[in-house]
Amino acid sequence: MTDTVIPASPTTTVAPVIVPGRWRKLALVVAPLWADNNESSVLSTLAPVIVAAVAAPAAAVGYLTSIGKFISIVFGPLWAWVARRTNRKVAFAVASGLAGIATAATGLAQSYTQLIVLYGVSAVFIAAALPIASEITADLFDDASRGRANGYTWGAISLLGSVLGPLIGQLSRVPDGWRYGFFAWGAITVLTAVLLAVFFTDPAVGASEVAAPPTQQAEDSRITWTKVRQMLRIPTFVLMLIQRLISGHLLIMSFGVVFLVHTYGFSTAVASIVTLPFGIGYLLGTFGGSLATDFLQSRLPRIGRVIVLQFAQLGFGVVAVVATQHDWGGIEIFAGFWAVLGFMQGLNPGVNRPIVAAVVPPEMRGAAFALLLSVFEALAYALFNLAAGLLTDAIGLRGVMLWIPGILMLVNAAFCTILYRTYPRDVERQRALLIERARLAVAE
């Protein structure tokens, strides 16, 4: 970091601010985020019947997912910039509403080309959700509460999506049922956008921290290339970008059902059952994991979050290898493994976002989350899905699952070891910066 700060004394603290109605406001933010995030579940769950309906190649789900994520790499940061230059609430609500309309229109596709175009258009607007919602969450909750807030957010998103997963799978039994899936999800997304527009009040940048007077915060909230370069000088943040780039567990969400159908012979309706235990496991991981993370953070403030992050990657890699490389027979056994995979993946939101928020100044968090989630995570998701589509013919889906969600995640766990050195130093720098800002604000 380039800020010059005065070292904090042992007795100096930065008092957090409890934002009024923060949990209600979080729920309003989560609603469109859930709708936008789970739009792809219609594609991944009903992929076999969609491929047949529009005469698409077998690897179409990988290609479509990749296209959507590549689009978000460009438009995620752009939406974050638009939100800062205009109004976060309005930008989020408008983008979510247009995403819903585009999602519904995707159900009208009559060919593979039309499906690509319409799915791509929806991705343009869906890209707004992650960076804007993540930044608002950081502004609603102080450092001690962000683990729980992010854990509850992604637990609820996954549970709701997973409960609907088996129901979406049943649409495979209905002629053109996949179209109804897109129509319904589009309508839900528009509804959440309306709720956000009518009932949400933006807490303002840095609302949960005493960092600077409101006028200074408004000035600091502008995203510039100078600030982006400053952000990329934070070692922990750079390491978190790389860590997301090698997060192979993202493939389970998009290819899990297709893998079970093509590798072990389940029907789409039966294979989609695993989305429910995955969601329940994810919920337990986010809720329980966020509580465990906050507990470890209070006991081991220098490394508590890093321990949880590393455990999540290691556990996922081990279970993925065991779960995907053997025919376990009935769907019940696979469902059990998917529940554990969901738990391990669910540990991540409650720890990686607080790690980033703890080392990046409040006015840079929008850009930070845009880079982390809309660029690097989306790039990883796109590349892994594209690779899965291309490698399926060469090594089969079983081989793809071995190397990407399995072995690569073990590499990811080893990589996290570097954070034990950088994270404590970057947290202390950020803490000293906030204390100095608070001192100057009081002096003024």
Short mmCIF file of C-alpha atoms in Angstrom, two decimals, residues 12-345:
data_model
loop_
_atom_site.label_atom_id
_atom_site.label_comp_id
_atom_site.label_asym_id
_atom_site.label_seq_id
_atom_site.Cartn_x
_atom_site.Cartn_y
_atom_site.Cartn_z
CA THR A 12 -6.22 2.64 19.84
CA THR A 13 -9.23 1.10 18.14
CA VAL A 14 -11.54 1.86 15.27
CA ALA A 15 -15.10 1.72 16.53
CA PRO A 16 -17.45 -0.10 14.15
CA VAL A 17 -20.77 1.43 13.21
CA ILE A 18 -23.93 -0.68 13.37
CA VAL A 19 -25.88 0.23 10.24
CA PRO A 20 -29.62 0.45 11.06
CA GLY A 21 -31.69 -2.33 9.49
CA ARG A 22 -28.59 -4.00 8.04
CA TRP A 23 -30.03 -7.54 7.95
CA ARG A 24 -33.23 -6.38 6.25
CA LYS A 25 -31.17 -4.44 3.73
CA LEU A 26 -28.96 -7.46 3.16
CA ALA A 27 -32.03 -9.59 2.39
CA LEU A 28 -33.13 -7.09 -0.26
CA VAL A 29 -29.66 -7.20 -1.83
CA VAL A 30 -29.51 -10.99 -1.68
CA ALA A 31 -32.82 -11.48 -3.54
CA PRO A 32 -31.66 -10.22 -6.98
CA LEU A 33 -28.18 -11.65 -6.36
CA TRP A 34 -29.76 -15.07 -5.81
CA ALA A 35 -31.89 -14.76 -8.93
CA ASP A 36 -28.96 -13.62 -11.05
CA ASN A 37 -26.54 -16.19 -9.60
CA ASN A 38 -28.86 -19.16 -10.08
CA GLU A 39 -30.03 -18.30 -13.60
CA SER A 40 -27.30 -20.60 -14.90
CA SER A 41 -28.80 -23.49 -12.91
CA VAL A 42 -31.54 -23.83 -15.53
CA LEU A 43 -28.86 -24.33 -18.17
CA SER A 44 -26.68 -26.72 -16.14
CA THR A 45 -29.58 -28.79 -14.76
CA LEU A 46 -31.47 -29.14 -18.03
CA ALA A 47 -28.39 -29.23 -20.28
CA PRO A 48 -29.07 -32.69 -21.78
CA VAL A 49 -32.57 -31.76 -22.99
CA ILE A 50 -31.55 -28.25 -24.10
CA VAL A 51 -28.72 -29.70 -26.18
CA ALA A 52 -31.17 -32.06 -27.89
CA ALA A 53 -33.82 -29.38 -28.43
CA VAL A 54 -31.58 -26.89 -30.28
CA ALA A 55 -29.26 -29.44 -31.95
CA ALA A 56 -26.24 -28.21 -29.99
CA PRO A 57 -22.93 -30.07 -29.62
CA ALA A 58 -22.45 -32.27 -26.55
CA ALA A 59 -20.05 -29.77 -24.97
CA ALA A 60 -22.51 -26.87 -25.41
CA VAL A 61 -23.01 -26.35 -21.67
CA GLY A 62 -19.29 -25.71 -21.27
CA TYR A 63 -19.19 -23.32 -24.20
CA LEU A 64 -22.28 -21.38 -23.07
CA THR A 65 -21.06 -21.10 -19.49
CA SER A 66 -17.68 -19.93 -20.75
CA ILE A 67 -19.25 -17.28 -22.97
CA GLY A 68 -21.32 -16.00 -20.06
CA LYS A 69 -18.31 -15.75 -17.79
CA PHE A 70 -16.09 -14.12 -20.41
CA ILE A 71 -18.81 -11.49 -20.85
CA SER A 72 -18.91 -10.88 -17.10
CA ILE A 73 -15.15 -10.28 -17.09
CA VAL A 74 -15.76 -7.20 -19.23
CA PHE A 75 -19.10 -6.05 -17.85
CA GLY A 76 -18.62 -6.82 -14.13
CA PRO A 77 -16.05 -4.05 -13.61
CA LEU A 78 -18.00 -1.82 -15.99
CA TRP A 79 -21.16 -2.17 -13.89
CA ALA A 80 -19.13 -1.48 -10.73
CA TRP A 81 -17.88 1.73 -12.38
CA VAL A 82 -21.39 2.71 -13.51
CA ALA A 83 -22.76 2.08 -10.01
CA ARG A 84 -20.13 4.37 -8.46
CA ARG A 85 -20.59 7.08 -11.07
CA THR A 86 -24.40 7.06 -10.78
CA ASN A 87 -26.33 5.27 -8.03
CA ARG A 88 -25.63 1.76 -6.73
CA LYS A 89 -29.26 0.95 -5.99
CA VAL A 90 -30.56 2.15 -9.34
CA ALA A 91 -27.76 0.46 -11.29
CA PHE A 92 -28.32 -2.86 -9.48
CA ALA A 93 -32.12 -2.74 -9.86
CA VAL A 94 -32.01 -1.79 -13.56
CA ALA A 95 -29.40 -4.43 -14.37
CA SER A 96 -31.36 -7.13 -12.51
CA GLY A 97 -34.61 -6.19 -14.23
CA LEU A 98 -32.99 -6.34 -17.67
CA ALA A 99 -31.33 -9.63 -16.70
CA GLY A 100 -34.74 -11.09 -15.94
CA ILE A 101 -36.15 -9.97 -19.28
CA ALA A 102 -33.16 -11.40 -21.15
CA THR A 103 -33.37 -14.67 -19.20
CA ALA A 104 -37.03 -15.10 -20.12
CA ALA A 105 -36.19 -14.32 -23.75
CA THR A 106 -33.59 -17.11 -23.72
CA GLY A 107 -36.45 -19.57 -23.43
CA LEU A 108 -37.61 -18.48 -26.91
CA ALA A 109 -34.41 -19.67 -28.63
CA GLN A 110 -35.10 -21.84 -31.68
CA SER A 111 -31.50 -22.71 -32.56
CA TYR A 112 -28.08 -23.07 -30.97
CA THR A 113 -27.02 -19.69 -32.39
CA GLN A 114 -30.04 -17.94 -30.92
CA LEU A 115 -29.40 -19.63 -27.57
CA ILE A 116 -25.81 -18.33 -27.55
CA VAL A 117 -26.89 -14.78 -28.39
CA LEU A 118 -29.74 -14.59 -25.88
CA TYR A 119 -27.75 -16.25 -23.10
CA GLY A 120 -24.92 -13.83 -23.80
CA VAL A 121 -27.23 -10.82 -23.57
CA SER A 122 -28.51 -11.99 -20.18
CA ALA A 123 -24.90 -12.38 -19.00
CA VAL A 124 -24.26 -8.69 -19.73
CA PHE A 125 -26.78 -7.67 -17.07
CA ILE A 126 -26.17 -10.55 -14.65
CA ALA A 127 -22.55 -9.35 -14.40
CA ALA A 128 -23.66 -6.41 -12.25
CA ALA A 129 -24.83 -8.49 -9.30
CA LEU A 130 -21.63 -9.84 -7.74
CA PRO A 131 -19.45 -6.72 -7.49
CA ILE A 132 -22.26 -4.37 -6.44
CA ALA A 133 -23.83 -6.73 -3.90
CA SER A 134 -20.44 -7.68 -2.43
CA GLU A 135 -19.46 -4.04 -1.95
CA ILE A 136 -22.80 -3.15 -0.36
CA THR A 137 -22.46 -6.10 2.04
CA ALA A 138 -19.04 -4.83 3.14
CA ASP A 139 -20.59 -1.41 3.77
CA LEU A 140 -23.46 -2.88 5.81
CA PHE A 141 -21.32 -4.98 8.17
CA ASP A 142 -18.16 -4.31 10.16
CA ASP A 143 -15.13 -6.62 10.01
CA ALA A 144 -16.27 -8.78 12.92
CA SER A 145 -19.64 -9.50 11.25
CA ARG A 146 -18.69 -9.86 7.60
CA GLY A 147 -17.96 -13.57 7.85
CA ARG A 148 -21.48 -14.30 9.05
CA ALA A 149 -23.07 -11.86 6.61
CA ASN A 150 -21.35 -13.41 3.59
CA GLY A 151 -21.89 -16.92 4.92
CA TYR A 152 -25.60 -16.40 5.45
CA THR A 153 -25.89 -14.72 2.05
CA TRP A 154 -24.37 -17.54 0.04
CA GLY A 155 -25.91 -20.23 2.20
CA ALA A 156 -29.38 -18.84 1.51
CA ILE A 157 -28.61 -18.43 -2.20
CA SER A 158 -27.38 -22.00 -2.52
CA LEU A 159 -30.19 -23.53 -0.47
CA LEU A 160 -32.93 -21.79 -2.43
CA GLY A 161 -31.26 -22.68 -5.72
CA SER A 162 -30.74 -26.29 -4.68
CA VAL A 163 -34.30 -26.77 -3.47
CA LEU A 164 -35.44 -25.59 -6.88
CA GLY A 165 -32.81 -27.75 -8.65
CA PRO A 166 -34.72 -31.05 -8.48
CA LEU A 167 -37.92 -29.21 -9.42
CA ILE A 168 -36.18 -27.73 -12.44
CA GLY A 169 -34.94 -31.22 -13.28
CA GLN A 170 -38.52 -32.45 -13.47
CA LEU A 171 -39.10 -30.05 -16.35
CA SER A 172 -37.04 -32.47 -18.44
CA ARG A 173 -40.12 -34.73 -18.43
CA VAL A 174 -42.28 -31.98 -19.97
CA PRO A 175 -42.16 -31.16 -23.70
CA ASP A 176 -40.23 -27.87 -24.03
CA GLY A 177 -40.02 -27.78 -20.24
CA TRP A 178 -36.61 -26.09 -20.36
CA ARG A 179 -38.29 -23.07 -21.94
CA TYR A 180 -40.65 -22.78 -18.98
CA GLY A 181 -37.61 -22.87 -16.71
CA PHE A 182 -36.12 -19.79 -18.37
CA PHE A 183 -39.51 -18.04 -18.41
CA ALA A 184 -40.06 -18.66 -14.69
CA TRP A 185 -36.54 -17.65 -13.68
CA GLY A 186 -36.80 -14.47 -15.71
CA ALA A 187 -40.04 -13.52 -13.95
CA ILE A 188 -38.49 -14.20 -10.53
CA THR A 189 -35.50 -12.01 -11.38
CA VAL A 190 -37.70 -9.10 -12.46
CA LEU A 191 -39.67 -9.42 -9.20
CA THR A 192 -36.52 -9.23 -7.07
CA ALA A 193 -35.41 -6.14 -9.02
CA VAL A 194 -38.71 -4.43 -8.22
CA LEU A 195 -38.38 -5.28 -4.51
CA LEU A 196 -34.85 -3.84 -4.48
CA ALA A 197 -35.93 -0.65 -6.23
CA VAL A 198 -38.89 -0.02 -3.93
CA PHE A 199 -37.64 -1.03 -0.48
CA PHE A 200 -33.83 -0.79 -0.39
CA THR A 201 -31.87 2.19 0.97
CA ASP A 202 -28.16 2.38 0.15
CA PRO A 203 -26.00 2.56 3.33
CA ALA A 204 -23.24 4.60 1.55
CA VAL A 205 -19.61 3.68 1.04
CA GLY A 206 -17.76 2.80 4.26
CA ALA A 207 -20.93 3.11 6.35
CA SER A 208 -19.84 0.39 8.80
CA GLU A 209 -16.48 2.02 9.57
CA VAL A 210 -15.33 5.31 11.00
CA ALA A 211 -12.81 6.13 8.29
CA ALA A 212 -13.50 9.65 7.03
CA PRO A 213 -16.18 12.36 6.95
CA PRO A 214 -19.04 11.63 4.49
CA THR A 215 -17.81 14.24 2.03
CA GLN A 216 -14.36 12.67 1.95
CA GLN A 217 -15.88 9.20 1.53
CA ALA A 218 -17.87 10.38 -1.46
CA GLU A 219 -14.69 11.76 -3.02
CA ASP A 220 -12.72 8.60 -2.26
CA SER A 221 -15.40 6.37 -3.75
CA ARG A 222 -14.38 7.23 -7.30
CA ILE A 223 -12.59 4.36 -9.04
CA THR A 224 -9.37 5.45 -10.75
CA TRP A 225 -6.48 3.54 -12.32
CA THR A 226 -4.20 4.99 -9.65
CA LYS A 227 -6.28 3.32 -6.94
CA VAL A 228 -6.42 0.07 -8.87
CA ARG A 229 -2.63 0.07 -9.07
CA GLN A 230 -2.47 0.76 -5.31
CA MET A 231 -4.81 -2.15 -4.70
CA LEU A 232 -2.63 -4.47 -6.77
CA ARG A 233 0.29 -3.58 -4.50
CA ILE A 234 -1.45 -5.33 -1.59
CA PRO A 235 0.21 -8.80 -1.52
CA THR A 236 -2.73 -10.60 0.10
CA PHE A 237 -5.17 -9.23 -2.47
CA VAL A 238 -2.97 -10.34 -5.36
CA LEU A 239 -2.66 -13.81 -3.83
CA MET A 240 -6.46 -14.01 -3.44
CA LEU A 241 -6.85 -13.18 -7.14
CA ILE A 242 -4.53 -16.06 -8.05
CA GLN A 243 -6.27 -18.35 -5.56
CA ARG A 244 -9.62 -17.74 -7.27
CA LEU A 245 -8.02 -18.31 -10.67
CA ILE A 246 -7.11 -21.89 -9.67
CA SER A 247 -10.41 -22.69 -7.94
CA GLY A 248 -11.42 -25.82 -9.82
CA HIS A 249 -14.40 -26.51 -7.56
CA LEU A 250 -16.42 -24.06 -9.67
CA LEU A 251 -16.83 -26.82 -12.28
CA ILE A 252 -19.04 -28.96 -10.03
CA MET A 253 -21.92 -26.50 -10.27
CA SER A 254 -22.06 -26.40 -14.06
CA PHE A 255 -20.96 -29.94 -14.99
CA GLY A 256 -22.13 -32.01 -12.02
CA VAL A 257 -25.47 -33.15 -13.45
CA VAL A 258 -24.05 -33.62 -16.98
CA PHE A 259 -21.21 -35.69 -15.49
CA LEU A 260 -23.58 -38.04 -13.67
CA VAL A 261 -25.79 -38.45 -16.75
CA HIS A 262 -23.01 -39.20 -19.24
CA THR A 263 -20.56 -41.06 -16.99
CA TYR A 264 -22.79 -43.15 -14.76
CA GLY A 265 -25.99 -43.37 -16.80
CA PHE A 266 -28.50 -41.53 -14.62
CA SER A 267 -31.42 -39.73 -16.22
CA THR A 268 -31.48 -35.93 -16.03
CA ALA A 269 -34.39 -36.00 -13.57
CA VAL A 270 -32.56 -38.43 -11.26
CA ALA A 271 -29.13 -36.82 -11.56
CA SER A 272 -30.56 -33.39 -10.68
CA ILE A 273 -31.47 -34.76 -7.24
CA VAL A 274 -27.84 -34.17 -6.13
CA THR A 275 -28.38 -30.40 -6.33
CA LEU A 276 -30.52 -30.54 -3.18
CA PRO A 277 -27.98 -32.21 -0.84
CA PHE A 278 -25.29 -30.04 -2.41
CA GLY A 279 -27.30 -26.97 -1.46
CA ILE A 280 -27.95 -28.24 2.06
CA GLY A 281 -24.25 -28.96 2.48
CA TYR A 282 -23.41 -25.54 1.09
CA LEU A 283 -25.84 -23.96 3.56
CA LEU A 284 -24.22 -25.77 6.48
CA GLY A 285 -20.81 -24.76 5.16
CA THR A 286 -21.70 -21.09 4.87
CA PHE A 287 -23.63 -20.82 8.14
CA GLY A 288 -21.46 -23.08 10.28
CA GLY A 289 -18.29 -22.12 8.46
CA SER A 290 -18.88 -18.41 8.92
CA LEU A 291 -19.44 -18.90 12.64
CA ALA A 292 -16.32 -21.06 12.88
CA THR A 293 -14.38 -18.46 10.88
CA ASP A 294 -15.46 -15.61 13.15
CA PHE A 295 -14.62 -17.75 16.21
CA LEU A 296 -11.16 -18.63 14.91
CA GLN A 297 -10.62 -15.04 13.87
CA SER A 298 -11.35 -13.86 17.41
CA ARG A 299 -8.96 -16.46 18.87
CA LEU A 300 -6.32 -16.38 16.12
CA PRO A 301 -6.76 -12.95 14.48
CA ARG A 302 -3.56 -13.26 12.44
CA ILE A 303 -4.27 -16.61 10.74
CA GLY A 304 -7.79 -17.79 11.66
CA ARG A 305 -9.34 -16.97 8.28
CA VAL A 306 -6.41 -18.43 6.37
CA ILE A 307 -6.80 -21.75 8.24
CA VAL A 308 -10.45 -22.01 7.17
CA LEU A 309 -9.68 -21.04 3.57
CA GLN A 310 -6.95 -23.66 3.25
CA PHE A 311 -9.06 -26.37 4.90
CA ALA A 312 -11.90 -25.69 2.44
CA GLN A 313 -9.67 -26.18 -0.62
CA LEU A 314 -7.96 -29.27 0.77
CA GLY A 315 -11.20 -30.94 1.85
CA PHE A 316 -12.91 -30.27 -1.48
CA GLY A 317 -10.02 -31.69 -3.50
CA VAL A 318 -9.86 -34.92 -1.48
CA VAL A 319 -13.62 -35.53 -1.58
CA ALA A 320 -13.87 -34.67 -5.29
CA VAL A 321 -11.32 -37.35 -6.17
CA VAL A 322 -13.11 -39.99 -4.10
CA ALA A 323 -16.61 -39.00 -5.24
CA THR A 324 -16.05 -38.82 -9.01
CA GLN A 325 -13.59 -41.61 -9.78
CA HIS A 326 -15.73 -44.60 -8.80
CA ASP A 327 -19.22 -45.79 -9.71
CA TRP A 328 -20.92 -45.78 -6.32
CA GLY A 329 -24.12 -47.27 -7.68
CA GLY A 330 -27.29 -45.53 -6.54
CA ILE A 331 -27.83 -41.80 -6.64
CA GLU A 332 -28.04 -41.81 -2.83
CA ILE A 333 -24.28 -42.34 -2.43
CA PHE A 334 -23.47 -39.64 -4.95
CA ALA A 335 -25.93 -37.35 -3.16
CA GLY A 336 -23.99 -37.87 0.08
CA PHE A 337 -20.71 -36.97 -1.59
CA TRP A 338 -22.30 -33.92 -3.21
CA ALA A 339 -23.47 -32.80 0.24
CA VAL A 340 -19.88 -32.89 1.51
CA LEU A 341 -18.65 -31.08 -1.61
CA GLY A 342 -21.31 -28.44 -1.02
CA PHE A 343 -20.15 -28.05 2.58
CA MET A 344 -16.53 -27.56 1.57
CA GLN A 345 -17.42 -25.09 -1.17
#
